[in-house]
Coordinates of C-alpha atoms in Angstrom, one line a residue:
X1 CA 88.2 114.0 91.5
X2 CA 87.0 113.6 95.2
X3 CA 89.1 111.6 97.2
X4 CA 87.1 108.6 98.6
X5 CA 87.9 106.1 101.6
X6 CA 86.0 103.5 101.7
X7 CA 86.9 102.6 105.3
X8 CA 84.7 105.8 106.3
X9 CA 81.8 104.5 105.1
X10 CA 80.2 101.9 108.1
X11 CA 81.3 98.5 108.7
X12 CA 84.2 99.7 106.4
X13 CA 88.1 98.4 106.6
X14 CA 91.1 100.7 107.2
X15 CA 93.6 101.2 104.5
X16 CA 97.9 101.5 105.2
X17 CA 100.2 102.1 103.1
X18 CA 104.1 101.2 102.9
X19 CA 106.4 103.6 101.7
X20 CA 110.1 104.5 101.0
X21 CA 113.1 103.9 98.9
X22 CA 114.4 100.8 97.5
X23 CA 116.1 98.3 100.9
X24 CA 114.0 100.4 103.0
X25 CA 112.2 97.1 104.7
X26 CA 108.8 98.0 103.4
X27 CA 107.9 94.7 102.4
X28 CA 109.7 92.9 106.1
X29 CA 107.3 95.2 107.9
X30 CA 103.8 94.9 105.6
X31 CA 104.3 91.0 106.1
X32 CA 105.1 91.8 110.4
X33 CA 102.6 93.9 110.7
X34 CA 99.7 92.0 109.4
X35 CA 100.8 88.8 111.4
X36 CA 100.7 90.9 114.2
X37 CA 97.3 92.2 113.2
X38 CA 96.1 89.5 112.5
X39 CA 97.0 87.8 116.1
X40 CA 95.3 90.8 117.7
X41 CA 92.1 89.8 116.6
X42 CA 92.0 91.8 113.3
X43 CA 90.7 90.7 109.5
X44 CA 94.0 91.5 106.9
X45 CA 95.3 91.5 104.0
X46 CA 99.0 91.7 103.1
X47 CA 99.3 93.1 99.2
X48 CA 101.7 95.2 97.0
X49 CA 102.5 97.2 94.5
X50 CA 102.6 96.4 91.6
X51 CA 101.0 93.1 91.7
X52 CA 98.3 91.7 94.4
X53 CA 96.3 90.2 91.4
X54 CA 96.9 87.8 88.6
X55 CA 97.1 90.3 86.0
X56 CA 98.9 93.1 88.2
X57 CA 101.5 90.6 88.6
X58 CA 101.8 90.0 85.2
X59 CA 102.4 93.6 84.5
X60 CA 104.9 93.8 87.7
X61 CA 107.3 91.2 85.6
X62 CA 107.0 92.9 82.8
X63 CA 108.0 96.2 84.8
X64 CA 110.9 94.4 87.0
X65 CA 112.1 92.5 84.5
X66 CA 111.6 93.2 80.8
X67 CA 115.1 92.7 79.3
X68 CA 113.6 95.7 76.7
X69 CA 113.8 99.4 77.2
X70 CA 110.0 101.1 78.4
X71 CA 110.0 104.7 77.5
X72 CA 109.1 106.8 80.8
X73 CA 105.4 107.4 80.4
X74 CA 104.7 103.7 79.1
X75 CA 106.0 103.0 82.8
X76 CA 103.3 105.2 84.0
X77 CA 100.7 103.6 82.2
X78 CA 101.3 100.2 83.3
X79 CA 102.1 101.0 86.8
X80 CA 98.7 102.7 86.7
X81 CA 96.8 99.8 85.2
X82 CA 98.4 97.1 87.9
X83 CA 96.7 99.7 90.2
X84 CA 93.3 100.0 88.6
X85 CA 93.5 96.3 88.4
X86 CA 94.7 95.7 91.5
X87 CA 92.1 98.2 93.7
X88 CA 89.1 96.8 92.0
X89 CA 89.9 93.2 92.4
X90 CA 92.2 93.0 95.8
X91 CA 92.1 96.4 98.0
X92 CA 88.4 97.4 97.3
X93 CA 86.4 94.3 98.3
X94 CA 88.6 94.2 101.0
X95 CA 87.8 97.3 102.5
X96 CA 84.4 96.9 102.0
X97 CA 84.2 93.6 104.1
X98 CA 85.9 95.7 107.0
X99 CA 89.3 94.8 106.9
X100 CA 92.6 96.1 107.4
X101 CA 94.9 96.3 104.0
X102 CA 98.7 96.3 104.5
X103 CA 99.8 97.6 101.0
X104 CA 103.6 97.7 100.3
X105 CA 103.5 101.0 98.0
X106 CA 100.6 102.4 96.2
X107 CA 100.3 106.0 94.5
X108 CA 102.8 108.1 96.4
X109 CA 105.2 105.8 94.4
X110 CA 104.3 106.6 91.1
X111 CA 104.5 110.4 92.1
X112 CA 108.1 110.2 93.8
X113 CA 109.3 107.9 91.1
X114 CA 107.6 108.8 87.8
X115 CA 107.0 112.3 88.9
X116 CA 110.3 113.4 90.7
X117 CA 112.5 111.3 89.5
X118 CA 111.1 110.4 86.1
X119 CA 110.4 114.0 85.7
X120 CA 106.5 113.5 84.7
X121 CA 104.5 116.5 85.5
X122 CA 103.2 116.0 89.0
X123 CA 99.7 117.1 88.4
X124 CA 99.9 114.4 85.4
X125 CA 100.8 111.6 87.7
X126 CA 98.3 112.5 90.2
X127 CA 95.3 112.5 87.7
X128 CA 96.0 109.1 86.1
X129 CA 97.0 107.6 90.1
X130 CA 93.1 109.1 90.8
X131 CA 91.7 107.9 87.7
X132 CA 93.1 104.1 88.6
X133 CA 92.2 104.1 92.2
X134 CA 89.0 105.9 91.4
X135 CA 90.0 108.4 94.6
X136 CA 90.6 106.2 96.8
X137 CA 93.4 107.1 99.2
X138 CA 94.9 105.6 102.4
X139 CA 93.7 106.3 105.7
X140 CA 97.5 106.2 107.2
X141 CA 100.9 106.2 104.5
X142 CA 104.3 104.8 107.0
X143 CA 107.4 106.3 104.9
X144 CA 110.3 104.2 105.7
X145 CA 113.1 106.9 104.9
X146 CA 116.7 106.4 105.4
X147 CA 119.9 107.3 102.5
X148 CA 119.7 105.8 99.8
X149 CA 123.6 104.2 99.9
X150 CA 122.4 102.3 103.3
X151 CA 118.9 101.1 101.6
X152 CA 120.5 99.9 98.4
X153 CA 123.2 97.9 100.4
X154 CA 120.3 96.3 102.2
X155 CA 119.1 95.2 98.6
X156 CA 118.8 91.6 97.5
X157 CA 116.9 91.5 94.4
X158 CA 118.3 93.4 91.8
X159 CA 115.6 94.3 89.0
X160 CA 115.6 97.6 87.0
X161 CA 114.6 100.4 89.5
X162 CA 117.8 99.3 91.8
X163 CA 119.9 99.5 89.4
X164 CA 119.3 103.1 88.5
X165 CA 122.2 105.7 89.5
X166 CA 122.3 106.7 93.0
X167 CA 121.3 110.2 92.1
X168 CA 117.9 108.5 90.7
X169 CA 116.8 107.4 94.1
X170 CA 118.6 110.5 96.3
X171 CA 115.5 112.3 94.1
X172 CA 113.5 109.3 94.5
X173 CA 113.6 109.9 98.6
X174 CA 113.5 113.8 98.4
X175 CA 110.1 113.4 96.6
X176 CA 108.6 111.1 98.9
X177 CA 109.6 113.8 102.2
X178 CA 108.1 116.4 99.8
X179 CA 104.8 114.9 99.2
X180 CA 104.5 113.7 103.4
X181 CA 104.8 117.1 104.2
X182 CA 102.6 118.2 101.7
X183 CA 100.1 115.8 103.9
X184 CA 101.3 115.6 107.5
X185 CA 97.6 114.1 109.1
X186 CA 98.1 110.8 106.5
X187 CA 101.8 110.4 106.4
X188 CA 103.9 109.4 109.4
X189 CA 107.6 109.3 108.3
X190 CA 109.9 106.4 110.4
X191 CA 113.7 106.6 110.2
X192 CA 114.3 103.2 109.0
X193 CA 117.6 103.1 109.9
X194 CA 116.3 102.3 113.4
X195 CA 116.7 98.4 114.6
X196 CA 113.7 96.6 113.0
X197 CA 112.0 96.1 116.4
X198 CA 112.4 99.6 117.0
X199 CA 110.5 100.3 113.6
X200 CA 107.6 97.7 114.0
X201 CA 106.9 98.6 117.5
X202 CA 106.5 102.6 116.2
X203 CA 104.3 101.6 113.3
X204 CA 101.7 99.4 115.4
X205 CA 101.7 102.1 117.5
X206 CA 100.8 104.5 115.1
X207 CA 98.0 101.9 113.6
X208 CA 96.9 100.9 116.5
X209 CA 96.3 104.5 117.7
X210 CA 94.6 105.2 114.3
X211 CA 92.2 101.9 114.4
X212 CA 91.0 103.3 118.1
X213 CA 90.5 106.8 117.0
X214 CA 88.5 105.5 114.0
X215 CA 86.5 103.0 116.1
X216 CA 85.5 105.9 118.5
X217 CA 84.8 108.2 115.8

């Protein structure tokens, strides 16, 4: 399938994603960043993964949460409909209306966590992530990466992807610095270990760098 981003087409919004392990401040810096955004002048929306929607979030409880065992490709599945559910109703029309979309993880999760560490077949991960996004990828990924130890520390809600072994998110984090080297013009990896000002201040930059170049273009 074709990759589409609907921010290329005219009048059309620009799409970023948040990435990185668990306590890596993904969801402190979507929330920063679009305030700061949005003070500049600039039309945003602030989502996540899984959830953003009524029924996404429904299926992001169930994934958190559920006090009952889900076999590893069922955890595929409904990771992948929260996404279908969520691009269609949240992250599409969004775009469309020309704005920016802040999105605190999106498919480079699925392949670092189902794929790496879950030990689906890449390639399998990557067709269903296109089939639920319909090819739509970011303009501009931000991988938060720091050890795993210091991000789990950081941690203050404990559901069932934090409480995995260390070793579960050591492969989590190598998978994520595979796939940004895989594609270097859309991925721009920060060491979160950095103060947080030092971190935001990098990240507009980078955004802010991207939204001239595309406004130019």
């Amino acid at each position: 399938m074709t990759a589409v981003q609907v921010g290329d087409e005219p009048g059309g919004g620009f799409f970023v994603t948040i990435e990185g392990i668990e306590g890596a401040g993904k969801s402190t810096l979507a929330r920063f960043i679009g305030g700061r955004l949005q003070s500049d002048g600039f039309q945003v929306i602030v989502t996540a993964e899984p959830g953003g929607d009524p029924v996404s979030e429904q299926i992001r409880r169930l994934l958190l949460n559920s006090a009952d065992s889900i076999t590893v490709r069922a955890e595929l599945l409904l990771f992948e409909a929260a996404r279908a559910q969520h691009v269609e109703r949240i992250i599409k029309p969004a775009l469309v209306e020309g704005k920016v979309v802040i999105c605190d993880r999106f498919t480079d999760s699925s392949l670092a966590y189902q794929g790496w560490a879950r030990g689906i077949d890449p390639r399998d991960v990557q067709m269903l992530n296109d089939y639920a996004t319909a090819g739509l990828k970011p303009h501009l990924t931000l991988l938060l990466d720091l050890p795993p130890e210091v991000g789990l520390a950081r941690t203050r809600e404990v559901d069932r992807f934090s409480r995995e072994g260390i070793e579960f998110h050591h492969v989590v984090r190598e998978g994520y610095l595979a796939i940004a080297k895989q594609e270097p013009g859309r991925f721009v990896v920060i060491d979160a270990q950095r103060p947080f000002n030092e971190v935001a201040a990098l990240a507009l930059e980078v955004i802010n760098s991207r939204l001239r170049a595309k406004d130019t273009s």
